[in-house]
Short mmCIF file of C-alpha atoms and ligand atoms in Angstrom, two decimals:
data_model
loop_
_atom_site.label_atom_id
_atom_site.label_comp_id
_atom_site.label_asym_id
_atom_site.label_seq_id
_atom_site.Cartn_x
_atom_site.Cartn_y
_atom_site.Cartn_z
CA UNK A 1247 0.00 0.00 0.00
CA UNK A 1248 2.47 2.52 1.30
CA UNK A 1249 4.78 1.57 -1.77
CA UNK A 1250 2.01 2.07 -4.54
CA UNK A 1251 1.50 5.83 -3.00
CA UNK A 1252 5.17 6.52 -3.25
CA UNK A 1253 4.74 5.39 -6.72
CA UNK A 1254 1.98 7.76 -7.07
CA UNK A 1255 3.64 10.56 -5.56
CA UNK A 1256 6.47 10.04 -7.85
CA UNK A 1257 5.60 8.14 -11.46
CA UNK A 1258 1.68 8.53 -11.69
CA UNK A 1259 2.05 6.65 -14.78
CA UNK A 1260 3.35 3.65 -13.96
CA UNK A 1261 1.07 3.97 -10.41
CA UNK A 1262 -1.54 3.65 -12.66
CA UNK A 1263 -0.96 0.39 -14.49
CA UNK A 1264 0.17 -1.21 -11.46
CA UNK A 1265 -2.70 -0.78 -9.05
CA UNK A 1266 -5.21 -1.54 -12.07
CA UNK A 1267 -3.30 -4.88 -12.78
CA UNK A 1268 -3.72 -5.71 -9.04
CA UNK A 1269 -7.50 -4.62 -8.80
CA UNK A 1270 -7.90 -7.01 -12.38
CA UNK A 1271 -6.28 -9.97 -11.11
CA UNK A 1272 -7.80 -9.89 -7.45
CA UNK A 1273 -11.40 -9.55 -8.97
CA UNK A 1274 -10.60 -12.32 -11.93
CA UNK A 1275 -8.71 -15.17 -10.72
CA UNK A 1276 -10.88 -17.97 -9.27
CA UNK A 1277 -11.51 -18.24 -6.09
CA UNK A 1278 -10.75 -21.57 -4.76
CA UNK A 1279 -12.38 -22.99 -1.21
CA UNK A 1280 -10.87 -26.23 0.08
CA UNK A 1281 -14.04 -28.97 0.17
CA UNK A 1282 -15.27 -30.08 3.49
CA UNK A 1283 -12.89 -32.49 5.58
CA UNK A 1284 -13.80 -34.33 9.01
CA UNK A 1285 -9.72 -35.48 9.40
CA UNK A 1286 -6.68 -33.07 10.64
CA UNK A 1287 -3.98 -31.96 8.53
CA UNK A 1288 -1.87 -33.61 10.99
CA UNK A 1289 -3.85 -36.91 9.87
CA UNK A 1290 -3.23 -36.38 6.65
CA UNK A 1291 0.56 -36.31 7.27
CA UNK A 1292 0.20 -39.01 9.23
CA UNK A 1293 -1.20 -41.49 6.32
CA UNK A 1294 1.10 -39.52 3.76
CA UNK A 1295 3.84 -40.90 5.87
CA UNK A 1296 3.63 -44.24 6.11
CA UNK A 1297 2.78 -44.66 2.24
CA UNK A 1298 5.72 -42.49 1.20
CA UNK A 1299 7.69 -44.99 3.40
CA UNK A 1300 5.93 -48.06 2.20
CA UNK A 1301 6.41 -46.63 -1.70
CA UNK A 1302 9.72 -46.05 -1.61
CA UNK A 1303 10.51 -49.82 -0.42
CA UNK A 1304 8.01 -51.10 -3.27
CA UNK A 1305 8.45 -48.76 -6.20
CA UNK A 1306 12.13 -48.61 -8.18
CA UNK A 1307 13.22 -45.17 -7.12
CA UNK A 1308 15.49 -43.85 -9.91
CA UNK A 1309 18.29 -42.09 -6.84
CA UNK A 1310 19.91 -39.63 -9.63
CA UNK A 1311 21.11 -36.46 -7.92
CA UNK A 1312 20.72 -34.71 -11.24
CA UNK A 1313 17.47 -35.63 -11.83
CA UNK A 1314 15.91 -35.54 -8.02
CA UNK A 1315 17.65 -32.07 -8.07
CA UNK A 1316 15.68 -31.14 -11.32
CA UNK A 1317 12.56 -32.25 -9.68
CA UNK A 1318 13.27 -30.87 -5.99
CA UNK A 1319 14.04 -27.10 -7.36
CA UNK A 1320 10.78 -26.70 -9.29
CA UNK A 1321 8.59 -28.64 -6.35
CA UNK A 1322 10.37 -25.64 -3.73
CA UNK A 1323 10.00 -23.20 -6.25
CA UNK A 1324 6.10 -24.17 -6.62
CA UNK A 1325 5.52 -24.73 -2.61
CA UNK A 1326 6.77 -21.28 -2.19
CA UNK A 1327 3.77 -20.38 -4.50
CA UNK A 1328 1.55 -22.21 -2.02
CA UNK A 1329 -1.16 -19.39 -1.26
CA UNK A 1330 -1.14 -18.44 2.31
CA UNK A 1331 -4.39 -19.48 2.92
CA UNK A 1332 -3.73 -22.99 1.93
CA UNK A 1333 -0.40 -23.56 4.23
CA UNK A 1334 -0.62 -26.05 6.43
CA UNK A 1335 2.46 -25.97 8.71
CA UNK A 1336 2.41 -29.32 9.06
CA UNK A 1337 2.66 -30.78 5.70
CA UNK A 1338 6.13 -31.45 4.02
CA UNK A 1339 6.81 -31.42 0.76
CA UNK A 1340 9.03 -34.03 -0.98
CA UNK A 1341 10.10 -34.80 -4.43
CA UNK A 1342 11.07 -38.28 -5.72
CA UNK A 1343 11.19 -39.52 -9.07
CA UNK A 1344 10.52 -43.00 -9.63
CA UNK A 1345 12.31 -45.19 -12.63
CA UNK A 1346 8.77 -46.16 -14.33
CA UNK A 1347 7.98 -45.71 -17.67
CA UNK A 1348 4.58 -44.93 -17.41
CA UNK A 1349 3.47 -41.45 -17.76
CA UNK A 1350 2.70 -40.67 -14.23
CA UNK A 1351 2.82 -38.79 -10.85
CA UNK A 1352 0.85 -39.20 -7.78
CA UNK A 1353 0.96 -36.68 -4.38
CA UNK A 1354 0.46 -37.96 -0.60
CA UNK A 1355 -1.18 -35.99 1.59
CA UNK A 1356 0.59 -33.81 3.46
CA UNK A 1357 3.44 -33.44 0.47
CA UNK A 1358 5.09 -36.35 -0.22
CA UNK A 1359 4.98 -36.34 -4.14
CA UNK A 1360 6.49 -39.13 -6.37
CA UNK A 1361 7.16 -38.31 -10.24
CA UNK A 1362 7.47 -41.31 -12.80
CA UNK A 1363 10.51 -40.70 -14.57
CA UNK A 1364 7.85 -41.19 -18.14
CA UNK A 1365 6.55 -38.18 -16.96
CA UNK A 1366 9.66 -36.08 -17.14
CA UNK A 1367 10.79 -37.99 -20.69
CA UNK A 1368 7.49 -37.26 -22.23
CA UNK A 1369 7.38 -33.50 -21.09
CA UNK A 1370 8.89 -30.79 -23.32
CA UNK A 1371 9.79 -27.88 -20.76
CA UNK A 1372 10.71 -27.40 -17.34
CA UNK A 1373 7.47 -25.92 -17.26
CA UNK A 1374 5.17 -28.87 -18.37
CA UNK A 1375 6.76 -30.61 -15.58
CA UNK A 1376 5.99 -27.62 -12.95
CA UNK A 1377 2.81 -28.31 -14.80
CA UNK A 1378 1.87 -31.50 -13.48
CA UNK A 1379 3.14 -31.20 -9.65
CA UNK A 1380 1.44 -27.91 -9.68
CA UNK A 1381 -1.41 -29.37 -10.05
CA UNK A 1382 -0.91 -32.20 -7.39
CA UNK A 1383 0.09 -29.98 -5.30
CA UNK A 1384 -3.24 -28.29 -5.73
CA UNK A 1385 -5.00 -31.65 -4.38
CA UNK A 1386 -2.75 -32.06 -1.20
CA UNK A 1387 -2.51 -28.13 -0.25
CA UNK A 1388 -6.93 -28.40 -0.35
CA UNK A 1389 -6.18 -32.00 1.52
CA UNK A 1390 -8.58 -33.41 -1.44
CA UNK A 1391 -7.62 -37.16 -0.19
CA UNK A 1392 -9.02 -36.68 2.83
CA UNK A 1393 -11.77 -34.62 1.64
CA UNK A 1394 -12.67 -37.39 -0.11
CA UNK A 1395 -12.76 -40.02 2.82
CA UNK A 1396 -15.09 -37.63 4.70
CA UNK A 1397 -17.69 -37.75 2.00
CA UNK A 1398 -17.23 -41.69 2.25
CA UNK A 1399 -17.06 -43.85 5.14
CA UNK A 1400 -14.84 -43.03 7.94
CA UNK A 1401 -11.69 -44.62 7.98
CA UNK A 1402 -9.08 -45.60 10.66
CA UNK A 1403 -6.09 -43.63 9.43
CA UNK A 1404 -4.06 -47.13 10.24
CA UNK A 1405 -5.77 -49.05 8.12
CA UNK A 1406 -5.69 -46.54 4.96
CA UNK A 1407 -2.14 -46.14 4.01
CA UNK A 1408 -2.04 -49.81 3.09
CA UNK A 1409 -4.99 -48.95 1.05
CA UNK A 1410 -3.02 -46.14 -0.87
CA UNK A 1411 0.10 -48.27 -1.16
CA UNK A 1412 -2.57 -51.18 -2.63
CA UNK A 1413 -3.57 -49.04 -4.97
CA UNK A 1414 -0.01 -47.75 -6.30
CA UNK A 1415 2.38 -50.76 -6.21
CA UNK A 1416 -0.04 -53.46 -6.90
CA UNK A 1417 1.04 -53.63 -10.81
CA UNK A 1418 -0.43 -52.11 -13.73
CA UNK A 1419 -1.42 -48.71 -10.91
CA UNK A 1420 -4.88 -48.23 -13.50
CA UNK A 1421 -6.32 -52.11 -12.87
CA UNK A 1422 -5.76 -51.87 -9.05
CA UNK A 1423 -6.99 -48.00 -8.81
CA UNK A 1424 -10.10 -49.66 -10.63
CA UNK A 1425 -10.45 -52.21 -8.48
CA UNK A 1426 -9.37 -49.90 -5.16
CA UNK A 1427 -12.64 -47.92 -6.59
CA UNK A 1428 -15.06 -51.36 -6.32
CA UNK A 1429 -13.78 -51.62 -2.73
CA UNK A 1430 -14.27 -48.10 -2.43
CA UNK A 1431 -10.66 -47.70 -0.67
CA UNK A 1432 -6.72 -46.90 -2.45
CA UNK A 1433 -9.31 -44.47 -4.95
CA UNK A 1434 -10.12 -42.49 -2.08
CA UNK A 1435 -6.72 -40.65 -1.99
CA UNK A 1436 -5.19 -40.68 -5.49
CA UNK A 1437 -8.51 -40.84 -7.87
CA UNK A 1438 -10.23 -37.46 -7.93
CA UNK A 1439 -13.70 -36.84 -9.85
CA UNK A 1440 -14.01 -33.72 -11.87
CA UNK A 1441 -14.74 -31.21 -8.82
CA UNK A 1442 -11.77 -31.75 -7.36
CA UNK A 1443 -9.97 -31.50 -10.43
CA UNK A 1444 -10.98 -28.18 -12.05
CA UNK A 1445 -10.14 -27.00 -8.52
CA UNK A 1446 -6.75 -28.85 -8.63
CA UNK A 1447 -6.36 -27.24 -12.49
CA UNK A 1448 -7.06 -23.22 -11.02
CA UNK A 1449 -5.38 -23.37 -7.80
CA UNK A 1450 -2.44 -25.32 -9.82
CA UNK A 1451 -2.14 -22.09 -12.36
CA UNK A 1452 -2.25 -19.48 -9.51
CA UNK A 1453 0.26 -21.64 -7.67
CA UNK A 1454 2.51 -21.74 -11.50
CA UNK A 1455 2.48 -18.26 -11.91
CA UNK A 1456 2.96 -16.85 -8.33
CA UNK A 1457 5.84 -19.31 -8.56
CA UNK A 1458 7.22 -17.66 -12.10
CA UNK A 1459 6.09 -20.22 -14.24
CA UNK A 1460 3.89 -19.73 -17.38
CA UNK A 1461 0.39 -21.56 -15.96
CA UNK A 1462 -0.35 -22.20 -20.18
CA UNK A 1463 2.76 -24.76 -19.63
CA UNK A 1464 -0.11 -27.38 -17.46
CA UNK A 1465 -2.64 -26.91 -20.29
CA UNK A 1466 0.25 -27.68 -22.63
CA UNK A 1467 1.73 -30.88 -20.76
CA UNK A 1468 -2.20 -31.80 -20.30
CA UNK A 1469 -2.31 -32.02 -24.23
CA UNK A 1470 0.56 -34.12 -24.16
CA UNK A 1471 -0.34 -36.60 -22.11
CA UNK A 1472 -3.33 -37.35 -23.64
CA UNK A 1473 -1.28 -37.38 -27.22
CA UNK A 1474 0.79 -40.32 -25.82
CA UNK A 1475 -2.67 -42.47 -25.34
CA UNK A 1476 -1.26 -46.04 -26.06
CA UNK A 1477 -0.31 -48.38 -23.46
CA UNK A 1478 1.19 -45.46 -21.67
CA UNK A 1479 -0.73 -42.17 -22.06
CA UNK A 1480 -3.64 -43.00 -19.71
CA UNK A 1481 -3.01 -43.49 -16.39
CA UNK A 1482 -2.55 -40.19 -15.22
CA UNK A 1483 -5.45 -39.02 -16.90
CA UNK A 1484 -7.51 -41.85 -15.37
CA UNK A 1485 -6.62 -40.49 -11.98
CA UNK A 1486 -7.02 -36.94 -12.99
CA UNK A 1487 -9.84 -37.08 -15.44
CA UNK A 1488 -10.74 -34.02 -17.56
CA UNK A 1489 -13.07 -31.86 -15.78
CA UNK A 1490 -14.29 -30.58 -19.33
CA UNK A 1491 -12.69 -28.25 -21.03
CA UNK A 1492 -9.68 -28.76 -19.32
CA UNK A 1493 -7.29 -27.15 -22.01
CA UNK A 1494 -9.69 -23.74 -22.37
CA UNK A 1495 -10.54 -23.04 -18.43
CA UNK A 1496 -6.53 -23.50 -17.81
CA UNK A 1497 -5.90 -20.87 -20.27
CA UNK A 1498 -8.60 -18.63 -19.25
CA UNK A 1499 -7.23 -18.51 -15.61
CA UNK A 1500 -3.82 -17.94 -17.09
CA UNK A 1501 -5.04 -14.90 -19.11
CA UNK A 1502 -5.92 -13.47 -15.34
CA UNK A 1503 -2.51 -13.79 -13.82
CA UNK A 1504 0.40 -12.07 -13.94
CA UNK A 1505 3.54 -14.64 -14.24
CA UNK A 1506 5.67 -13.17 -11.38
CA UNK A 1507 9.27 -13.55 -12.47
CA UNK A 1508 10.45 -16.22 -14.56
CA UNK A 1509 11.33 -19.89 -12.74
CA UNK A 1510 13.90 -21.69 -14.50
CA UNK A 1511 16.67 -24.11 -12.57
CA UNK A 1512 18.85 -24.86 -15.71
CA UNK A 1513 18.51 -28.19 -15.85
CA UNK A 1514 15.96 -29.54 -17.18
CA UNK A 1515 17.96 -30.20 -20.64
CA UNK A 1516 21.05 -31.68 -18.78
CA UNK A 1517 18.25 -33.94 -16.73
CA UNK A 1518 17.15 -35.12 -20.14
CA UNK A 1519 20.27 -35.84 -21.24
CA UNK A 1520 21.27 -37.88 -18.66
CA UNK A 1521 18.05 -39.82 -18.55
CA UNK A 1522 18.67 -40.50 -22.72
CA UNK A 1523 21.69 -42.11 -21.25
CA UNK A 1524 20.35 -44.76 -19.06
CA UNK A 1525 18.46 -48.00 -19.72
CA UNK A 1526 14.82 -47.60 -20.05
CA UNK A 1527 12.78 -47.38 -17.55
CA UNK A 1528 10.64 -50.80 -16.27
CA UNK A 1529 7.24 -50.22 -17.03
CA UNK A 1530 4.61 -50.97 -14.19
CA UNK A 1531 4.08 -54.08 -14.95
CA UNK A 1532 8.08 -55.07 -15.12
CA UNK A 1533 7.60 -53.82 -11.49
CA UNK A 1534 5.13 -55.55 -10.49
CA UNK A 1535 7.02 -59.36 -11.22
CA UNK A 1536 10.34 -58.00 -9.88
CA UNK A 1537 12.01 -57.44 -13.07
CA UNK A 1538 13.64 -54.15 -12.39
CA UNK A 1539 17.14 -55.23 -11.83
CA UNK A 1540 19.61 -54.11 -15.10
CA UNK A 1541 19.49 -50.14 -14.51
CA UNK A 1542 23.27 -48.95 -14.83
CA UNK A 1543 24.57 -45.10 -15.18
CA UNK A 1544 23.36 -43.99 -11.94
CA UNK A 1545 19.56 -45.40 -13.04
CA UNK A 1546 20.31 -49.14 -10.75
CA UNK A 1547 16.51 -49.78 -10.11
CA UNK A 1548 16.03 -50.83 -6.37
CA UNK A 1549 13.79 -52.69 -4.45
CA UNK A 1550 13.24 -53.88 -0.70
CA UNK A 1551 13.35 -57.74 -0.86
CA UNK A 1552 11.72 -59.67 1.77
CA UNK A 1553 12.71 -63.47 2.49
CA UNK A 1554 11.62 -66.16 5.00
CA UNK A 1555 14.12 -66.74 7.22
CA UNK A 1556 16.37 -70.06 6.59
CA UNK A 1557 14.59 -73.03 7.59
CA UNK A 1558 16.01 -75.33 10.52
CA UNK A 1559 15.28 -78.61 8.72
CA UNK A 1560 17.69 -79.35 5.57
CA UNK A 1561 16.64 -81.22 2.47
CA UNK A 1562 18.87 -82.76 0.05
CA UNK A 1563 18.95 -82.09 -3.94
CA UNK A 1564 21.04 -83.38 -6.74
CA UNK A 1565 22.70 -80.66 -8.73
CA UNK A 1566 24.02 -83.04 -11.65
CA UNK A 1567 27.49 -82.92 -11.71
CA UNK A 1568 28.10 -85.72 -8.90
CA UNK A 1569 26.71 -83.31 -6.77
CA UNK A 1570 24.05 -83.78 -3.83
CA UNK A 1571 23.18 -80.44 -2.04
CA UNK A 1572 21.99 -80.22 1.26
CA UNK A 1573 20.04 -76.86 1.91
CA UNK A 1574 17.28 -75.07 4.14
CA UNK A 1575 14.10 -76.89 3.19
CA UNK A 1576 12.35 -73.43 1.94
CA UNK A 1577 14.98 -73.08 -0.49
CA UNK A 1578 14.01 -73.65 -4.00
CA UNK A 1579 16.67 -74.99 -6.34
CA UNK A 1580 17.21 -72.18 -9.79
CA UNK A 1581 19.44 -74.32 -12.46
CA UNK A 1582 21.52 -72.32 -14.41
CA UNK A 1583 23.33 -73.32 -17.66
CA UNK A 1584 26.23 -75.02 -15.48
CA UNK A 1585 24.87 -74.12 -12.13
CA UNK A 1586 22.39 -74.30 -9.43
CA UNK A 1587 20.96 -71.63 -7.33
CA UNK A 1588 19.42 -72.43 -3.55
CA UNK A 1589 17.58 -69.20 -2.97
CA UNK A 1590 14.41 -68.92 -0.90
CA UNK A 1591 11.14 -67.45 -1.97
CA UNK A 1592 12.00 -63.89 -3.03
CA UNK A 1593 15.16 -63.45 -3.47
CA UNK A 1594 15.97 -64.81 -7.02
CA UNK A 1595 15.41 -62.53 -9.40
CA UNK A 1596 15.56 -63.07 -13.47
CA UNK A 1597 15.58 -60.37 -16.11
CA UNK A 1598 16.10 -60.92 -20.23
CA UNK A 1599 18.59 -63.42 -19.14
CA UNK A 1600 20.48 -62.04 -16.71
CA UNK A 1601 20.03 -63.40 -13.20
CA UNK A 1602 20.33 -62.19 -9.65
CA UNK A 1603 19.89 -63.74 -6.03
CA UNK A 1604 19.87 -61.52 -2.67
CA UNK A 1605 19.93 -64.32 -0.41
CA UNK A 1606 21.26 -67.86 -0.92
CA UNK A 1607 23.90 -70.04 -2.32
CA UNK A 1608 25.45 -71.22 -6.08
CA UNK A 1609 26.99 -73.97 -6.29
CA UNK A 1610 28.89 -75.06 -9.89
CA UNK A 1611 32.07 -76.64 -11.24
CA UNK A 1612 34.35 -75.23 -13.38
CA UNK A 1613 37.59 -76.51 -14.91
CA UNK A 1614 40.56 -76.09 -12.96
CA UNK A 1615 44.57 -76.04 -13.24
CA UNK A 1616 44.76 -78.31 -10.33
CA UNK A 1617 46.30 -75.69 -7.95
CA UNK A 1618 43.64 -74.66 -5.85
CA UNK A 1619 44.98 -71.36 -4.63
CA UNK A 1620 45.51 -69.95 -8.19
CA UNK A 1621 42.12 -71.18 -9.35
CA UNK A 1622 40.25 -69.54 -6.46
CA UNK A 1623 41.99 -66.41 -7.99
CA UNK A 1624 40.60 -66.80 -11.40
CA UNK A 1625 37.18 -67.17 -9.83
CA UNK A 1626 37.52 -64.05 -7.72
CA UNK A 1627 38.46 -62.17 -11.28
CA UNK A 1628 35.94 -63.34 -12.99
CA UNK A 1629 33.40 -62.42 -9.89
CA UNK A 1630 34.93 -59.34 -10.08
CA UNK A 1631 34.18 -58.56 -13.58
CA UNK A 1632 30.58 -58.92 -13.87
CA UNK A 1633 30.15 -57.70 -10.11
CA UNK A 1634 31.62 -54.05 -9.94
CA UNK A 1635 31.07 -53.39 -6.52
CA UNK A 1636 32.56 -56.79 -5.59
CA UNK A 1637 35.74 -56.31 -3.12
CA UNK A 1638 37.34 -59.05 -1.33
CA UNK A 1639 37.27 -58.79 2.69
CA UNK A 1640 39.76 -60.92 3.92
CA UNK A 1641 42.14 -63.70 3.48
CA UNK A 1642 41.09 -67.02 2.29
CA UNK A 1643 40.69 -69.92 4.72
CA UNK A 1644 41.00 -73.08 5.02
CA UNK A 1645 37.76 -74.64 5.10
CA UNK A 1646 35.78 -78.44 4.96
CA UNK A 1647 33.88 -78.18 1.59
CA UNK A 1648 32.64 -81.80 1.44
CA UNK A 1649 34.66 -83.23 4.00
CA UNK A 1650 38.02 -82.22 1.27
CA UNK A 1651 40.55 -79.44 1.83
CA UNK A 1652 38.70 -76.14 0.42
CA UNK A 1653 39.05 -72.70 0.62
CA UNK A 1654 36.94 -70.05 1.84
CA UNK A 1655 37.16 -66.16 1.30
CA UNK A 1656 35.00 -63.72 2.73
CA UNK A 1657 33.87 -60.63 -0.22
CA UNK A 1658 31.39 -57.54 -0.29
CA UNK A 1659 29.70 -56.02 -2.91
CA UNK A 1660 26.57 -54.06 -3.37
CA UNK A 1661 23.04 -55.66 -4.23
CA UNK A 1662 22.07 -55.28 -7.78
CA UNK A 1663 18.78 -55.59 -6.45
CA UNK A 1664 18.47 -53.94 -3.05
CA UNK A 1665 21.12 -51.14 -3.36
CA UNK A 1666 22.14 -52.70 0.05
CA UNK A 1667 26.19 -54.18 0.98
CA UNK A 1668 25.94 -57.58 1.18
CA UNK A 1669 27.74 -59.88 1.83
CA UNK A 1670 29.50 -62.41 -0.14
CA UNK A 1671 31.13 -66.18 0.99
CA UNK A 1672 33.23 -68.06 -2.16
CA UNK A 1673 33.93 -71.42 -1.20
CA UNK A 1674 36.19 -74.04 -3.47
CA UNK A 1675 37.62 -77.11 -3.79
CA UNK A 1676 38.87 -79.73 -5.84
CA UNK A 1677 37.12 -82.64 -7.08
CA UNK A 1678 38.00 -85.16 -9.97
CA UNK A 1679 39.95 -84.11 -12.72
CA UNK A 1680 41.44 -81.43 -11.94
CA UNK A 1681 37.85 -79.57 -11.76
CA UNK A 1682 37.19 -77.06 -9.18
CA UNK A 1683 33.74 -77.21 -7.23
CA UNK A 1684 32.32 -73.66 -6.11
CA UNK A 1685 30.08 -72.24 -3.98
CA UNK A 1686 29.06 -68.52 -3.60
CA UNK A 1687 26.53 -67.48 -0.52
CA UNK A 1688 25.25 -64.42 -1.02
CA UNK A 1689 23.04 -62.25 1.61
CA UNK A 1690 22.65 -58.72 3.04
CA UNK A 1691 25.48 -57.74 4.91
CA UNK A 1692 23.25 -57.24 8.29
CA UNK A 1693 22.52 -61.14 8.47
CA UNK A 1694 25.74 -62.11 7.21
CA UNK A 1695 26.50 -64.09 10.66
CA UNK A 1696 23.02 -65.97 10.22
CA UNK A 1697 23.91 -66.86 6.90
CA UNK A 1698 27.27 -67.63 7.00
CA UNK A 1699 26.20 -70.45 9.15
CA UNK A 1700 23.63 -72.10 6.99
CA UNK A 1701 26.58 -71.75 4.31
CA UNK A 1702 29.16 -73.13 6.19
CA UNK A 1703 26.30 -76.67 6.98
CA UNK A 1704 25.63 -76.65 3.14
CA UNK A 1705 29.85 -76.89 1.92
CA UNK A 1706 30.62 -79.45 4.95
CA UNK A 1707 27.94 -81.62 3.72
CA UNK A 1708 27.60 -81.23 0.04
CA UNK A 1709 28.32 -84.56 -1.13
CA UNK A 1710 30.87 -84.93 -4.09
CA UNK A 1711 31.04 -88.25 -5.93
CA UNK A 1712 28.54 -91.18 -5.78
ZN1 ZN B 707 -5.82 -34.20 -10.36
#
């Protein structure tokens, strides 16, 4: 106020323009009230939480500092465009990007936001990506999730981050939001009908331009979206379906505000760039049966794994070879081209060939010089080369492989799978012929001592020979 008379005082000209551009934009942009909600904003952290927590063990997060740093400066640069109003001091908000093909995004409430790495391929500016997390930030600033539950039945807040988590892991995220809708649950908080969405459109352009970015940019990434249709177009649009008109209401807010300043980080081309470079991304359903191991370039693909614990009670299982293989009786046996792989339920993973195991043991022979020590060190290099983490962690020892002289040496390495150290036992000894008979146990580093005891059973009584 004060400043606009000083203006006056001194440049009545420009006074002019700038209190009528005020008055214009105060009486023309859309005035958005946040629907009717029974829960607490510090419920809907609460929820938000625990399926951030549970998403980020289930989905493949992509864990590139150039891209999470792309994503992280335009999600502050929009929460800073947050409307006072509409600030809940509760709420955090977080940006992840997930390695997923599909064309997606979905927002927690109270902030936590996850971005499909599709979504950032597919969009054409910085700004079409501001675009999109504008607008879910629109639906978690007016707590629309929760809104949502309150017009339904009530819900334990417990009992409903499951439900979200249902909803977004459970594969294909469009089958299991359909059927999260028949049970009336997951749909509640990531599913919004067209109310919520013209609401989540507006508030999402005020939010753009108070932030510096061109609101016309949503409308545009809208358009693309729905050009990519196919097998991967959809599914955002089947959360956020087109209130009607979509395209022309977007740009008719726009046409009321005034872009303040111009939002760019820089890096959305060097982001692209380095996403170009990496393996594509698994789509949801390569998610869904475990297949996202193979990401290299800083795009690894991780998951949580979760195993039953090694059985007491052994069972025994010929691996060809002249071998019989005693191991855990909930261990499944994987053949390989010239080996076998004990692993239990969970931990073996398979992808276009290539093959991974988090917990368990291989066992195979390979053709030896009949000098144990230096044929343990061609193993090791050959471990080495397709393992790049792979380090050894102590001397070899002498061991009992099958009641013969063997050696054992201790390695680390990090999961393909889990991200995780692990930890790493390669056992050997001779048998006929001057072969050498291996065995490599293989589990997270935190239950290496539980392990390395049901590996140390399986090598004294493997039996070689008939
Ligand atoms: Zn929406």
């Amino acid at each position: 106020m004060t400043q606009l008379l000083r203006h006056h005082l001194s440049r009545p000209g420009l006074a002019v323009t700038v209190a009528l551009s005020l008055v214009l934009s105060a009486s023309a942009q859309t005035r958005i009230t946040p629907p009717k909600n029974s829960y607490s904003p510090a419920d809907d952290v609460k929820l938000g939480k625990q399926a951030s927590a549970e998403a980020k063990k289930q989905l493949p997060m992509l864990n590139d500092e150039r891209v999470d740093s792309l994503v992280e400066e335009i999600g502050r640069t929009l929460v800073g465009g947050i409307p006072a109003e509409l600030r809940h001091s509760e709420f955090r908000y977080t940006f992840d990007v997930v390695n997923q093909k599909e064309i997606n995004a979905f927002a927690l409430p109270g902030g936590p936001m996850f971005v499909n790495r599709g979504m950032i391929e597919a969009a054409k500016t910085e700004g079409e990506v501001a675009g999109v997390m504008a607008h879910e930030i629109s639906h978690v600033a007016l707590r629309h999730g929760t809104a949502q539950a309150t017009k339904g039945q009530k819900f334990q807040i417990g009992a409903i981050a499951g439900q979200i988590l249902g909803a977004i892991v459970g594969g294909t995220t469009g089958s299991v939001i359909a059927q999260g809708s028949q049970f009336g649950l997951g749909a509640y908080f990531l599913k919004y009908g067209r109310e919520y969405e013209r609401q989540a459109d507006l508030l999402g352009a005020q939010i753009m331009a108070r932030a510096g970015y061109d609101p016309r940019e949503m409308a545009n990434m809208f358009k693309t979206i729905e050009a990519e249709g196919g097998n991967n177009g959809p599914e955002w649009l089947s959360d956020h379906p087109n209130p009607g008109n979509r395209y022309d209401a977007i740009t008719k807010e726009a046409a009321s505000l005034r872009v303040e300043g111009r939002a760019n980080t820089g890096q959305f081309e060097s982001a692209k760039a380095r996403l170009r470079g990496m393996p594509p991304a698994p789509t949801a359903e390569q998610i869904a049966h475990g297949q996202t191991r193979g990401g290299s370039g800083g795009g690894t693909t991780r998951r949580g794994v979760q195993v039953p614990e090694p059985s007491e009670q052994f069972k025994t299982h010929d691996a060809g070879n002249s071998l019989r293989v005693s191991v855990p009786s909930n261990w499944r046996a994987f053949d390989g081209s010239n080996t076998v792989t004990y692993a239990p339920e969970g931990a073996y993973f398979e992808d276009s060939g290539q093959t991974a195991f988090t917990h368990g043991l291989e066992v195979g022979v390979t053709q030896g010089t009949g000098d144990l020590q230096r044929d343990t060190g061609q193993l090791l290099r050959s471990l080495e080369r397709s393992n790049a983490d792979l380090q050894v962690a102590g001397n070899p020892r002498r061991d009992n492989v099958g009641g013969r002289d063997g050696l054992t040496t201790p390695l680390k390495n990090v999961s393909d799978v889990t991200g995780q150290p692990e930890y790493v036992a390669l056992s050997t000894t001779q048998v006929g012929d001057g072969n050498v008979l291996y065995m490599i146990g293989v589990a997270p580093q935190a239950d290496a001592a539980t392990y390395e005891n049901v590996f140390r059973k399986v090598r004294q009584n493997v039996r070689i020979g008939r």
